[in-house]
Coordinates of C-alpha atoms and ligand atoms in Angstrom, one line a residue:
Chain A
X199 CA 5.6 135.8 136.0
X200 CA 7.8 138.0 138.1
X201 CA 10.7 136.7 140.1
X202 CA 12.0 137.8 143.5
X203 CA 15.4 139.5 143.9
X204 CA 17.8 140.5 146.6
X205 CA 15.4 143.2 147.6
X206 CA 12.6 140.8 148.4
X207 CA 12.4 137.9 150.8
X208 CA 12.8 134.8 148.6
X209 CA 15.5 135.6 146.1
X210 CA 15.1 133.6 142.8
X211 CA 11.5 132.4 143.5
X212 CA 8.6 133.2 141.2
X213 CA 6.1 135.5 143.0
X214 CA 2.8 134.4 141.8
X215 CA 0.9 136.1 144.6
X216 CA 1.9 139.6 143.4
X217 CA 1.2 138.5 139.9
X218 CA -2.3 137.5 140.8
X219 CA -2.7 140.8 142.7
X220 CA -1.7 142.8 139.7
X221 CA -4.2 140.9 137.5
X222 CA -6.9 141.4 140.1
X223 CA -6.2 145.1 140.0
X224 CA -6.4 145.1 136.2
X225 CA -9.8 143.5 136.3
X226 CA -10.9 145.9 139.0
X227 CA -9.8 148.8 136.8
X228 CA -11.9 147.6 133.9
X229 CA -14.9 147.0 136.1
X230 CA -14.7 150.4 137.8
X231 CA -14.0 152.1 134.4
X232 CA -17.2 150.5 132.9
X233 CA -19.2 151.7 135.8
X234 CA -17.8 155.2 135.4
X235 CA -18.4 155.2 131.7
X236 CA -21.9 153.9 131.6
X237 CA -23.2 154.8 135.1
X238 CA -21.8 158.3 135.2
X239 CA -25.2 159.8 135.8
X240 CA -26.1 157.7 138.9
X241 CA -22.5 158.1 140.2
X242 CA -22.6 161.9 140.1
X243 CA -26.1 161.9 141.7
X244 CA -24.8 159.7 144.6
X245 CA -21.8 162.0 145.0
X246 CA -23.7 165.2 144.7
X247 CA -21.6 166.0 141.6
X248 CA -24.3 166.5 139.0
X249 CA -23.0 168.2 135.8
X250 CA -19.6 166.5 136.0
X251 CA -20.6 163.4 134.0
X252 CA -18.0 164.1 131.3
X253 CA -15.2 164.2 133.8
X254 CA -16.4 160.9 135.4
X255 CA -16.6 159.3 131.9
X256 CA -13.1 160.5 131.1
X257 CA -11.9 158.9 134.3
X258 CA -13.7 155.7 133.3
X259 CA -11.8 155.6 130.0
X260 CA -8.6 156.1 131.9
X261 CA -9.4 153.2 134.2
X262 CA -10.3 150.9 131.3
X263 CA -7.1 151.7 129.4
X264 CA -5.0 151.1 132.5
X265 CA -6.8 147.8 133.2
X266 CA -6.2 146.6 129.6
X267 CA -2.6 147.7 130.0
X268 CA -2.1 145.7 133.1
X269 CA -3.7 142.5 131.7
X270 CA -2.1 142.7 128.2
X271 CA 1.4 143.8 128.9
X272 CA 4.4 141.6 129.6
X273 CA 5.4 143.8 132.5
X274 CA 2.5 145.3 134.4
X275 CA 4.7 147.5 136.7
X276 CA 4.4 150.9 134.8
X277 CA 0.7 150.3 134.5
X278 CA 0.2 149.7 138.2
X279 CA 2.2 152.9 138.9
X280 CA -0.3 154.4 136.5
X281 CA -3.0 153.2 138.7
X282 CA -1.3 154.9 141.7
X283 CA -1.3 158.2 139.8
X284 CA -4.9 157.7 138.8
X285 CA -5.8 157.1 142.5
X286 CA -4.1 160.4 143.4
X287 CA -6.2 162.2 140.8
X288 CA -9.4 160.5 142.0
X289 CA -8.6 161.4 145.6
X290 CA -7.8 165.0 144.7
X291 CA -11.1 165.3 142.7
X292 CA -13.1 163.9 145.6
X293 CA -11.3 166.1 148.1
X294 CA -12.4 169.2 146.3
X295 CA -16.0 168.1 146.9
X296 CA -15.5 168.0 150.7
X297 CA -15.5 171.8 150.7
X298 CA -18.3 174.0 149.5
X299 CA -21.9 173.0 149.7
X300 CA -21.9 169.4 148.5
X301 CA -25.0 167.8 150.0
X302 CA -23.6 164.3 149.8
X303 CA -20.6 164.9 152.0
X304 CA -21.1 161.6 153.7
X305 CA -21.0 159.6 150.5
X306 CA -17.9 161.5 149.4
X307 CA -16.3 160.5 152.7
X308 CA -17.1 156.8 152.0
X309 CA -15.7 157.1 148.4
X310 CA -12.5 158.6 149.7
X311 CA -12.1 155.8 152.2
X312 CA -12.7 153.2 149.4
X313 CA -10.2 154.8 147.0
X314 CA -7.6 155.2 149.8
X315 CA -7.9 151.4 150.5
X316 CA -7.4 150.5 146.8
X317 CA -4.5 153.0 146.6
X318 CA -2.7 151.2 149.4
X319 CA -3.0 147.9 147.5
X320 CA -1.8 149.6 144.3
X321 CA 1.2 151.1 146.0
X322 CA 2.1 147.7 147.7
X323 CA 1.7 145.9 144.4
X324 CA 3.7 148.5 142.4
X325 CA 6.5 148.6 145.0
X326 CA 6.8 144.9 145.1
X327 CA 6.8 144.6 141.3
X328 CA 9.5 147.3 141.0
X329 CA 11.8 145.3 143.3
X330 CA 11.4 142.1 141.3
X331 CA 12.7 141.0 137.9
X332 CA 11.1 139.6 134.8
X333 CA 13.5 136.6 134.6
X334 CA 14.8 134.5 137.5
X335 CA 18.2 135.6 138.8
X336 CA 21.0 133.2 138.7
X337 CA 21.4 131.5 142.1
X338 CA 23.4 133.6 144.6
X339 CA 26.0 130.9 144.9
X340 CA 27.2 128.5 142.3
X341 CA 27.0 124.8 143.4
X342 CA 27.0 123.3 140.0
X343 CA 30.4 121.7 140.7
X344 CA 29.4 120.2 144.1
X345 CA 29.0 116.6 143.1
X346 CA 30.7 115.0 146.0
X347 CA 31.7 112.2 143.6
X348 CA 35.2 111.6 142.3
X349 CA 34.0 111.1 138.7
X350 CA 30.9 112.1 136.7
X351 CA 27.6 110.7 138.1
X352 CA 27.3 108.5 135.1
X353 CA 30.7 107.0 135.7
X354 CA 29.8 106.5 139.4
X355 CA 26.4 104.8 138.7
X356 CA 26.3 101.6 140.7
X357 CA 29.9 102.1 142.0
X358 CA 28.9 101.0 145.5
X359 CA 27.3 97.8 144.4
X360 CA 29.4 94.8 145.4
X361 CA 31.4 96.7 148.0
X362 CA 28.4 97.3 150.4
X363 CA 26.2 94.9 152.1
X364 CA 22.4 95.2 151.5
X365 CA 20.7 93.4 154.4
X366 CA 18.1 90.7 153.5
X367 CA 15.3 92.7 155.2
X368 CA 15.9 95.5 152.6
X369 CA 15.8 93.2 149.6
X370 CA 12.5 92.2 147.8
X371 CA 12.6 88.5 147.1
X372 CA 13.0 88.0 143.3
X373 CA 9.6 86.3 143.1
X374 CA 7.8 89.3 144.5
X375 CA 9.3 91.9 142.3
X376 CA 6.6 93.7 140.3
X377 CA 8.7 94.6 137.3
X378 CA 10.6 92.3 135.0
X379 CA 14.4 92.7 134.9
X380 CA 16.4 92.5 131.8
Chain B
X187 CA 30.3 125.5 178.6
X188 CA 28.4 127.1 175.7
X189 CA 25.5 125.4 174.0
X190 CA 22.6 126.2 171.7
X191 CA 19.5 126.1 173.9
X192 CA 15.8 126.0 172.9
X193 CA 13.7 128.5 174.6
X194 CA 10.5 128.4 172.5
X195 CA 9.2 128.8 169.0
X196 CA 12.0 130.4 166.9
X197 CA 13.9 131.3 170.0
X198 CA 17.3 129.5 170.2
X199 CA 20.1 131.1 172.1
X200 CA 23.8 130.4 172.7
X201 CA 23.8 130.1 176.5
X202 CA 26.3 129.3 179.2
X203 CA 25.2 126.0 180.8
X204 CA 26.8 123.5 183.2
X205 CA 29.3 121.1 181.8
X206 CA 27.9 117.6 181.3
X207 CA 29.0 114.9 183.8
X208 CA 29.2 111.2 183.7
X209 CA 25.8 110.1 185.1
X210 CA 25.7 106.4 184.3
X211 CA 28.5 103.8 184.1
X212 CA 28.1 103.4 180.4
X213 CA 28.4 107.1 179.7
X214 CA 31.2 109.0 178.0
X215 CA 31.9 112.7 177.6
X216 CA 33.1 114.0 174.3
X217 CA 34.6 117.3 173.4
X218 CA 32.7 118.4 170.3
X219 CA 35.0 119.4 167.5
X220 CA 32.2 119.8 164.8
X221 CA 28.5 119.6 164.8
X222 CA 25.8 120.5 162.3
X223 CA 22.2 121.9 162.1
X224 CA 19.8 119.4 160.6
X225 CA 16.4 119.8 158.8
X226 CA 15.0 117.9 161.8
X227 CA 16.2 120.8 164.1
X228 CA 14.1 123.1 162.0
X229 CA 10.9 121.2 163.0
X230 CA 11.9 122.1 166.6
X231 CA 12.8 125.7 165.7
X232 CA 9.4 126.1 164.1
X233 CA 7.9 124.1 166.9
X234 CA 5.9 121.6 164.8
X235 CA 7.3 118.7 166.9
X236 CA 5.7 118.4 170.3
X237 CA 7.6 117.7 173.5
X238 CA 10.2 120.4 173.7
X239 CA 10.9 122.2 176.9
X240 CA 12.5 125.5 177.6
X241 CA 16.2 124.9 178.3
X242 CA 16.7 121.9 176.1
X243 CA 20.1 121.7 174.5
X244 CA 19.8 121.1 170.7
X245 CA 21.8 119.1 168.3
X246 CA 22.1 115.5 167.1
X247 CA 24.9 115.6 164.5
X248 CA 28.1 115.8 166.4
X249 CA 31.6 114.4 166.5
X250 CA 34.7 114.9 168.6
X251 CA 37.2 113.5 171.0
X252 CA 36.5 111.3 174.0
X253 CA 37.6 113.1 177.2
X254 CA 36.0 110.9 179.9
X255 CA 34.8 107.4 180.0
X256 CA 32.4 105.7 182.5
X257 CA 33.6 102.4 184.0
X258 CA 31.3 100.2 181.9
X259 CA 32.2 101.9 178.6
X260 CA 35.9 101.4 179.0
X261 CA 35.9 98.1 177.1
X262 CA 34.9 100.0 174.0
X263 CA 36.2 103.5 174.3
X264 CA 39.3 105.3 175.7
X265 CA 40.2 108.9 176.3
X266 CA 41.5 110.4 173.0
X267 CA 39.4 108.3 170.7
X268 CA 38.0 110.1 167.7
X269 CA 34.3 109.4 167.4
X270 CA 31.2 110.4 165.4
X271 CA 28.0 110.2 167.5
X272 CA 24.9 108.7 165.8
X273 CA 21.8 110.7 166.5
X274 CA 20.0 107.6 167.8
X275 CA 21.1 106.4 171.2
X276 CA 21.5 102.6 171.2
X277 CA 22.0 100.0 173.9
X278 CA 23.3 97.4 171.5
X279 CA 21.8 94.6 173.5
X280 CA 18.0 94.6 173.2
X281 CA 16.2 92.5 170.7
X282 CA 15.7 95.5 168.2
X283 CA 19.4 96.5 168.4
X284 CA 20.4 92.9 167.8
X285 CA 18.3 92.9 164.6
X286 CA 19.9 96.2 163.5
X287 CA 16.7 98.2 164.1
X288 CA 18.6 100.7 166.1
X289 CA 16.3 103.6 165.9
X290 CA 13.7 101.6 167.8
X291 CA 16.0 100.4 170.5
X292 CA 13.8 99.3 173.4
X293 CA 16.0 100.6 176.2
X294 CA 17.5 104.0 175.6
X295 CA 14.4 106.2 175.7
X296 CA 14.2 107.3 179.4
X297 CA 10.7 108.6 178.7
X298 CA 9.3 105.3 177.5
X299 CA 5.9 105.9 179.0
X300 CA 5.3 109.2 177.1
X301 CA 6.6 107.7 173.9
X302 CA 4.4 104.6 174.4
X303 CA 1.4 106.9 174.9
X304 CA 2.0 108.8 171.8
X305 CA 3.2 106.0 169.5
X306 CA 1.9 102.8 171.1
X307 CA 5.4 101.6 171.9
X308 CA 8.6 103.3 172.7
X309 CA 11.3 104.2 170.1
X310 CA 15.0 104.9 170.8
X311 CA 16.3 107.8 172.7
X312 CA 17.6 110.6 170.5
X313 CA 20.0 113.5 171.2
X314 CA 18.6 116.9 171.4
X315 CA 15.2 115.9 170.2
X316 CA 12.1 116.3 172.3
X317 CA 11.1 114.6 175.5
X318 CA 9.1 112.0 173.5
X319 CA 12.5 110.6 172.7
X320 CA 14.2 110.9 176.1
X321 CA 14.9 114.6 176.3
X322 CA 18.7 114.0 176.1
X323 CA 20.9 117.0 175.9
X324 CA 22.2 117.5 172.3
X325 CA 25.5 118.1 170.8
X326 CA 25.4 121.7 169.5
X327 CA 27.6 122.4 172.5
X328 CA 31.2 122.3 173.6
X329 CA 30.8 119.0 175.3
X330 CA 28.3 116.2 175.0
X331 CA 27.3 113.4 177.4
X332 CA 26.9 110.2 175.4
X333 CA 24.7 107.7 177.2
X334 CA 25.3 104.0 176.4
X335 CA 28.5 105.3 174.9
X336 CA 30.1 101.8 174.5
X337 CA 27.5 101.2 171.7
X338 CA 26.5 104.7 170.7
X339 CA 29.5 105.8 168.7
X340 CA 31.3 105.3 165.4
X341 CA 35.1 105.2 165.7
X342 CA 36.7 107.1 162.8
X343 CA 40.3 107.3 161.6
X344 CA 42.4 110.4 162.1
X345 CA 43.4 110.5 158.4
X346 CA 40.0 112.0 157.3
X347 CA 38.7 115.5 158.1
X348 CA 35.8 116.3 160.4
X349 CA 33.9 117.6 157.3
X350 CA 34.3 114.3 155.5
X351 CA 33.1 112.3 158.6
X352 CA 30.6 114.4 160.5
X353 CA 27.6 113.4 158.4
X354 CA 28.0 109.7 159.3
X355 CA 26.1 110.9 162.4
X356 CA 22.8 111.3 160.4
X357 CA 22.3 112.7 156.9
X358 CA 24.6 110.4 155.0
X359 CA 23.1 107.2 156.5
X360 CA 19.7 108.7 156.3
X361 CA 20.0 109.4 152.5
X362 CA 21.5 106.0 152.1
X363 CA 18.9 104.1 154.1
X364 CA 16.2 106.0 152.1
X365 CA 17.8 104.7 148.9
X366 CA 18.4 101.2 150.2
X367 CA 14.7 101.0 151.3
X368 CA 13.9 101.5 147.6
X369 CA 15.6 98.2 146.8
X370 CA 16.9 100.0 143.6
X371 CA 17.0 98.0 140.4
X372 CA 19.0 98.9 137.4
X373 CA 16.0 100.0 135.4
X374 CA 14.5 102.2 138.1
X375 CA 13.6 105.8 138.2
X376 CA 14.0 107.2 141.7
X377 CA 12.1 110.4 142.3
X378 CA 13.3 112.4 145.4
X379 CA 11.3 115.2 146.9
X380 CA 13.5 117.7 148.7
X381 CA 17.0 118.9 147.7
X382 CA 18.0 119.7 151.3
X383 CA 21.0 117.9 152.8
X384 CA 19.0 114.6 153.2
X385 CA 17.8 114.8 149.6
X386 CA 21.3 115.5 148.3
X387 CA 22.7 112.4 150.1
X388 CA 19.8 110.3 148.8
X389 CA 20.6 111.4 145.2
X390 CA 24.2 110.3 145.5
X391 CA 23.2 107.1 147.3
X392 CA 20.7 106.3 144.5
X393 CA 23.4 106.9 141.9
X394 CA 25.9 104.8 143.8
X395 CA 23.3 102.0 144.1
X396 CA 22.8 102.0 140.4
X397 CA 19.5 103.8 139.7
X398 CA 19.0 104.4 136.0
X399 CA 17.4 107.8 136.4
X400 CA 17.3 110.0 139.5
X401 CA 14.9 113.0 139.6
X402 CA 14.8 115.6 142.3
X403 CA 12.1 118.0 143.1
X404 CA 12.5 121.3 145.0
X405 CA 12.1 125.0 144.4
X406 CA 15.4 126.5 145.7
X407 CA 17.5 127.2 142.6
X408 CA 20.9 126.6 144.2
X409 CA 19.8 123.4 145.8
X410 CA 18.5 122.2 142.4
X411 CA 22.0 123.1 141.0
X412 CA 23.6 120.9 143.6
X413 CA 21.1 118.1 142.8
X414 CA 22.1 118.3 139.1
X415 CA 25.8 118.2 140.0
X416 CA 25.1 114.9 141.8
X417 CA 23.4 113.4 138.7
X418 CA 19.7 114.2 139.2
X419 CA 17.3 115.6 136.6
X420 CA 15.5 118.4 138.5
X421 CA 11.9 119.7 138.7
X422 CA 11.1 123.1 140.2
X423 CA 7.7 122.6 141.8
X424 CA 7.1 126.4 141.7
X425 CA 7.3 126.7 138.0
X426 CA 6.5 123.2 136.7
X427 CA 3.8 120.6 137.3
X428 CA 5.5 117.8 139.3
X429 CA 3.1 115.1 138.3
X430 CA 3.2 116.0 134.6
X431 CA 6.9 116.2 134.5
X432 CA 7.4 112.9 136.4
X433 CA 5.1 111.1 134.1
X434 CA 6.8 112.6 131.1
X435 CA 10.2 111.5 132.3
X436 CA 9.0 107.9 132.9
X437 CA 7.0 107.5 129.6
X438 CA 3.8 107.8 131.5
X439 CA 4.4 105.0 133.9
X440 CA 5.5 107.0 137.0
X441 CA 8.6 106.5 139.0
X442 CA 9.1 103.1 140.4
X443 CA 10.6 104.5 143.6
X444 CA 9.7 107.7 145.5
X445 CA 11.6 109.2 148.4
X446 CA 10.2 111.9 150.7
X447 CA 13.1 114.0 151.9
X448 CA 10.9 116.9 153.0
X449 CA 8.7 115.8 155.9
X450 CA 6.0 117.5 157.8
X451 CA 6.7 121.1 156.7
X452 CA 6.1 120.6 153.0
X453 CA 5.4 123.7 151.0
X454 CA 3.0 123.7 148.2
X455 CA 2.1 126.3 145.6
X456 CA -1.4 127.6 145.8
X457 CA -3.1 124.2 145.6
X458 CA -6.3 123.4 147.4
X459 CA -4.8 120.8 149.6
X460 CA -2.0 123.1 150.7
X461 CA -4.5 125.8 151.9
X462 CA -6.5 123.1 153.6
X463 CA -3.4 121.8 155.5
X464 CA -2.3 125.3 156.5
X465 CA -5.7 126.2 157.9
X466 CA -6.0 122.9 159.8
X467 CA -2.5 123.1 161.2
X468 CA -3.2 126.7 162.3
X469 CA -6.1 125.6 164.5
X470 CA -4.3 122.4 165.6
X471 CA -6.7 120.0 163.9
X472 CA -3.8 118.5 162.0
X473 CA -0.1 118.5 163.0
X474 CA 1.6 117.8 159.7
X475 CA 1.4 119.0 156.1
X476 CA 1.6 115.8 154.0
X477 CA 1.6 117.4 150.5
X478 CA 4.6 115.4 149.3
X479 CA 3.1 112.1 150.6
X480 CA 0.0 112.8 148.6
X481 CA 2.0 113.5 145.5
X482 CA 4.1 110.4 145.9
X483 CA 1.2 108.1 146.3
X484 CA -0.5 109.6 143.3
X485 CA 2.4 109.5 140.9
X486 CA 4.2 106.3 142.0
X487 CA 4.1 103.4 139.5
X488 CA 1.8 100.6 140.7
X489 CA 3.8 98.1 142.7
X490 CA 6.4 100.7 143.5
X491 CA 8.0 101.8 146.8
X492 CA 7.5 104.9 148.9
X493 CA 10.5 105.5 151.1
X494 CA 10.0 108.1 153.8
X495 CA 13.0 109.5 155.7
X496 CA 11.2 112.9 156.0
X497 CA 10.0 113.3 159.6
X498 CA 6.3 113.3 160.6
X499 CA 5.2 114.0 164.1
X500 CA 1.5 113.3 164.5
X501 CA -1.7 113.3 162.5
X502 CA -2.1 113.5 158.8
X503 CA -5.2 114.4 156.8
X504 CA -6.5 113.4 153.4
X505 CA -4.0 110.7 152.6
X506 CA -5.2 109.0 149.4
X507 CA -4.9 105.6 151.0
X508 CA -7.2 104.0 148.4
X509 CA -4.8 104.9 145.7
X510 CA -1.9 103.4 147.7
X511 CA -3.8 100.2 148.5
X512 CA -5.1 99.6 145.1
X513 CA -1.7 100.3 143.5
X514 CA -0.1 97.9 145.9
X515 CA 2.6 100.3 147.1
X516 CA 5.2 99.4 149.6
X517 CA 5.9 102.0 152.3
X518 CA 9.2 102.0 154.1
X519 CA 10.0 104.6 156.6
X520 CA 11.6 105.4 159.9
X521 CA 14.3 107.2 161.8
X522 CA 17.6 105.9 160.5
X523 CA 19.3 102.9 161.9
X524 CA 22.5 104.8 161.7
X525 CA 25.0 102.2 163.0
X526 CA 23.6 99.6 160.6
X527 CA 25.1 101.5 157.7
X528 CA 28.1 103.4 159.0
X529 CA 30.7 100.6 158.5
X530 CA 30.0 100.5 154.8
X531 CA 29.6 104.2 154.4
X532 CA 32.9 105.0 156.2
X533 CA 34.5 102.6 153.8
X534 CA 33.0 104.4 150.8
X535 CA 34.4 107.6 152.1
X536 CA 37.8 106.1 152.7
X537 CA 37.8 104.6 149.2
X538 CA 37.1 108.0 147.8
X539 CA 33.8 107.0 146.2
X540 CA 32.0 109.9 147.9
X541 CA 33.0 112.9 149.9
X542 CA 30.0 114.1 151.9
X543 CA 31.6 117.4 152.7
X544 CA 30.3 118.7 149.3
X545 CA 27.0 119.7 151.0
X546 CA 28.6 122.2 153.5
X547 CA 27.9 125.8 152.6
X548 CA 28.5 127.6 155.9
X549 CA 30.9 127.0 158.8
X550 CA 30.5 129.2 161.9
X551 CA 31.2 129.3 165.7
X552 CA 28.6 128.4 168.3
X553 CA 27.7 132.1 168.9
X554 CA 26.5 132.5 165.4
X555 CA 24.4 129.3 165.7
X556 CA 21.1 130.9 166.5
X557 CA 21.5 133.2 163.5
X558 CA 22.3 130.3 161.3
X559 CA 19.1 128.5 162.3
X560 CA 17.3 131.4 160.6
X561 CA 19.5 131.6 157.6
X562 CA 19.2 127.8 157.1
X563 CA 15.4 127.8 157.6
X564 CA 14.8 130.7 155.2
X565 CA 17.4 129.3 152.7
X566 CA 19.1 132.7 152.6
X567 CA 22.6 133.2 151.3
X568 CA 22.6 129.9 149.4
X569 CA 22.6 128.0 152.7
X570 CA 22.3 124.2 152.4
X571 CA 24.2 122.8 155.3
X572 CA 25.7 124.6 158.4
X573 CA 28.6 123.1 160.3
X574 CA 29.3 124.6 163.7
X575 CA 32.8 124.5 165.3
X576 CA 32.3 124.9 169.1
Ligands
LIG881 N1 14.6 109.7 159.1 C1 15.6 110.2 159.7 O1 16.3 109.6 160.4 C2 15.9 111.7 159.3 C3 17.2 112.1 159.6 C4 17.6 113.5 159.2 C5 16.6 114.3 158.7 N2 15.3 113.8 158.5 C6 14.3 114.6 157.9 O2 14.5 114.7 156.5 C7 13.8 115.9 156.1 C8 14.8 116.7 155.3 O3 15.9 117.2 156.0 P1 16.9 118.2 155.5 O4 18.0 118.4 156.4 O5 17.3 117.9 154.1 O6 15.9 119.5 155.5 P2 15.7 120.9 154.7 O7 14.6 121.6 155.4 O8 17.0 121.5 154.4 O9 15.2 120.3 153.3 C9 13.9 120.2 152.9 C10 13.7 120.6 151.5 O10 12.4 120.3 151.0 C11 12.0 121.3 150.1 N3 10.6 121.2 149.9 C12 9.6 121.8 150.7 N4 8.4 121.5 150.2 C13 8.6 120.7 149.1 C14 7.7 120.1 148.2 N5 6.4 120.3 148.2 N6 8.2 119.4 147.2 C15 9.6 119.2 147.0 N7 10.5 119.8 147.9 C16 10.0 120.5 148.9 C17 12.6 122.5 150.7 O11 12.6 123.6 149.8 C18 13.9 122.1 151.2 O12 14.9 122.3 150.3 C19 13.3 116.6 157.3 O13 12.0 116.3 157.5 C20 14.2 116.0 158.4 O14 13.5 116.0 159.6 C21 15.0 112.5 158.8
LIG882 ZN1 19.0 115.0 161.7
LIG883 ZN1 18.7 98.6 172.1

């Protein structure tokens, strides 16, 4: 669990949303990695990149490693930044295919769009995590002495009884009380 | 004069407006020396309560000095008197007032018809709080017209500070009534949802009324600190399971008494019911988010009491009423009958048994008022209670 700091909106609160996003990205990494590793051939065919299967498999291994890193580590922040770097590499590789005589230019375009979308999520997640802390911060103000009571709460327990009037319409008649009194 | 004026959702401004005048023989005008922003005002700021109009002056927690008195209020007030003004306007003469049910006074709501349409019967007029409750100008201003002033005031001594007295107008009696409604017994566990100003007052009230164990639920760390200072065990609903912890702390029986000091804008961590409420509220199929009510009904010990000072405005969905009926729970709720309690509470303050000023975290001028609504709402800068000095 990560906690928000001065640099995010709700200082001191746990941020389970970004946590969930990071885990989601971790699983996505593993899924994409497996596809690249075992479906390299069909991928290269769809992208007009036949012959580059080894590169695609290597990228797959990278994705899987990052995914495991995200899911298994205490602090996923560096791993999510790792994803951002990987995204850049993917985008650069795809961009090289836009030039030259690649017959699947349209598919390359779609792939670039998809990777760019995920990149945006990765950056958002990495930035948010970087601004947060692994442990909750101490409250920004210390109110631990603000009791409003002249003595300890234990000493003040029941102190108003006897000196205040509890109206009859606020008292349950003895016979209707559900719990025994000792 | 200057006043904080409602212009629309999240749009409150410090405007120059005409000074109030005596309009009715029972009126008085007070020069406001201190006023406060209340959690109820946030429901207006966020515009979850219907019935606000552009130009309404806000504020229902005010005190000050009487500067003008109408002819029929002279028997009770004179110029120079120091008074705290309760947020409920009361006639003091109708059947409900005579019974002490001040917040349902039958005469002071000048929009009785609208109120009766919405609620079946009218409730009392309130300061600075929607046209359903009379549309009276509020006291986050330099001057305040107090209708039915001969009844609608609490005289206070000059020996105590504004800060010690101001909360007699609302949150102290509200926390107190919430605890009194629980009919606290020496063995009771009292669970209090919400560590805002009302929750803080309810904690101290439950302790002063002798509750064996007081538990407070919130998620704002500094508010939980303040709750612990007042004698509560705390549960952070963002990091712990409220139901599990409450059962643990009561040896599996559940708290005998449950108090909702949150109201219609309850937050919930990614639970199904919370998403359901948000979606329905967004498309206006539901007006309120009753997450806390559901939790209270579920966890309360059978035969126990639910006390609800938290404000609700309209329609609530998915209330586990079967659980409540079968467990034989007692529900007590309402806007606070302020004047019913203020005599006793003023005495507790005078005797030094409590000093309600502990809750104040910010003191500002009227001009900073609009900014402080935001700070208070978003719980920034450790904000728990804002006092304004006009
Ligand atoms: N009955 C009356 O006469 C009366 C008078 C004054 C105020 N009120 C009402 O009392 C309520 C509280 O007022 P306040 O000034 O303390 O407001 P506030 O907004 O400062 O406090 C509400 C607190 O509830 C907490 N909260 C939100 N969701 C929660 C959840 N699911 N579980 C536990 N805590 C949760 C918030 O974090 C916040 O600290 C409001 O609804 C207000 O309108 C009623
Ligand atoms: Zn209030
Ligand atoms: Zn009346």
